[in-house]
């Protein structure tokens, strides 16, 4: 064939292809909900679709490629490019856009000679219909209040229910759970929930311009928690922490709750409100049972090692005899909280009298101040040495008890739980038992790499088997936040590490949060697990 013939054939083919493209680009109308399936021949490179839409409509659809590779673009009526949805796609691609005018077009371009696909606009929402759905409410009572307010502009029936039942409102939920709704009335800017089941400070929501503020949660029927409400918390300049702690400026007991704790608090700001659902674990040892009372004595103890002085209080049970072999020696961190907020002396009176634990001497170890607590309790070797080499010998002299690590236990909550584990880890020859309540095992020293953030679990993993026994507990509401592992997750991990190291572990989870109301029952559970008495 001559060169002229070849050129002529090529020109003829090009003209033919251009004509076909012009034909293929004749727009096809694309109706919402009606997919179009296209099989591409060797010379079918491009197909244009015009979605049926009005200006402002929201369109969502899908290109589903069954064979070949395709581009998907949005163009205007002149064919000028506006947006690419897919490039060289070989599977399913979703797309969505606003029809700024009725002439927007979708163009599917084949990247290979053969192939097939389907194109559909499965959702079209007119601009007039683009509004949020009406609010839905977990709580039926709140839903009814919203409907009543919309019709009558009155909330009195709702507040009568709250006054009668008390807050928070409790209703049946799915799966045997409960719906708990915290409520507040008449705030100007905000109401924040301090002690929420989420483990965070939660904002109550205003109801449709009424005087009702509310927030609902789904919780287990075994839930126990204490909380406060903070009305009109100021929004302050400063760090995230400074803004967060501003909640303490107004937080106080819920005025609509019928169960204040403690009932005789000096004011509502020093008082919490209590929620205890029907299946919350019993706390039978907290109330006064008129049992023989132990004796409390206190002394100040200076430490040259730590450079400070602290108050130490010793509880000796009624009828205490230091030569009784079954005696237990219990050290408790955060003394003030466990002498007052958690009435541990009374709890021990009741438990010992009932025979559920052996005679127990308790040593309440106070913090010199908040700064010392934050410095000493988290994995501080100097503090651990103070406990084993200064305080323990002093207590043995004061009480006449013989040294017995198997009958000696360290107990605490939060940082106190962390200290209980790390002091025992450093001095297992002195302290053979750990009772940790919501231990702060998320903690790690400054500068710890992210992959070693669970620092304490790592120390136990790398260290030898130790002659220690553990009782660990965590709250179901103490979960991760802000991208870091929470108390619940880190306690579970530590449990698994200790189990792998063949160290005995009692582990419990409770439907609660970081809460002394919960811990006042857990400390009894822990003592019974570690040192069961003659009457279990």
mmCIF file of C-alpha atoms in Angstrom, residues 19 105 117 126 193 225 228 234 294 320 360 401 479:
data_model
loop_
_atom_site.group_PDB
_atom_site.id
_atom_site.type_symbol
_atom_site.label_atom_id
_atom_site.label_comp_id
_atom_site.label_asym_id
_atom_site.label_seq_id
_atom_site.Cartn_x
_atom_site.Cartn_y
_atom_site.Cartn_z
ATOM 1 C CA UNK A 19 -18.145 11.818 13.903
ATOM 2 C CA UNK A 105 -23.034 17.173 33.105
ATOM 3 C CA UNK A 117 -20.108 0.247 33.702
ATOM 4 C CA UNK A 126 -34.476 19.520 46.267
ATOM 5 C CA UNK A 193 -22.343 17.676 83.743
ATOM 6 C CA UNK A 225 -22.196 7.299 90.146
ATOM 7 C CA UNK A 228 -22.557 17.697 89.961
ATOM 8 C CA UNK A 234 -17.445 30.903 82.031
ATOM 9 C CA UNK A 294 -11.505 0.616 116.302
ATOM 10 C CA UNK A 320 -6.629 -5.766 118.563
ATOM 11 C CA UNK A 360 -6.964 -5.456 109.986
ATOM 12 C CA UNK A 401 3.071 -6.438 114.397
ATOM 13 C CA UNK A 479 -12.614 4.834 78.826
#
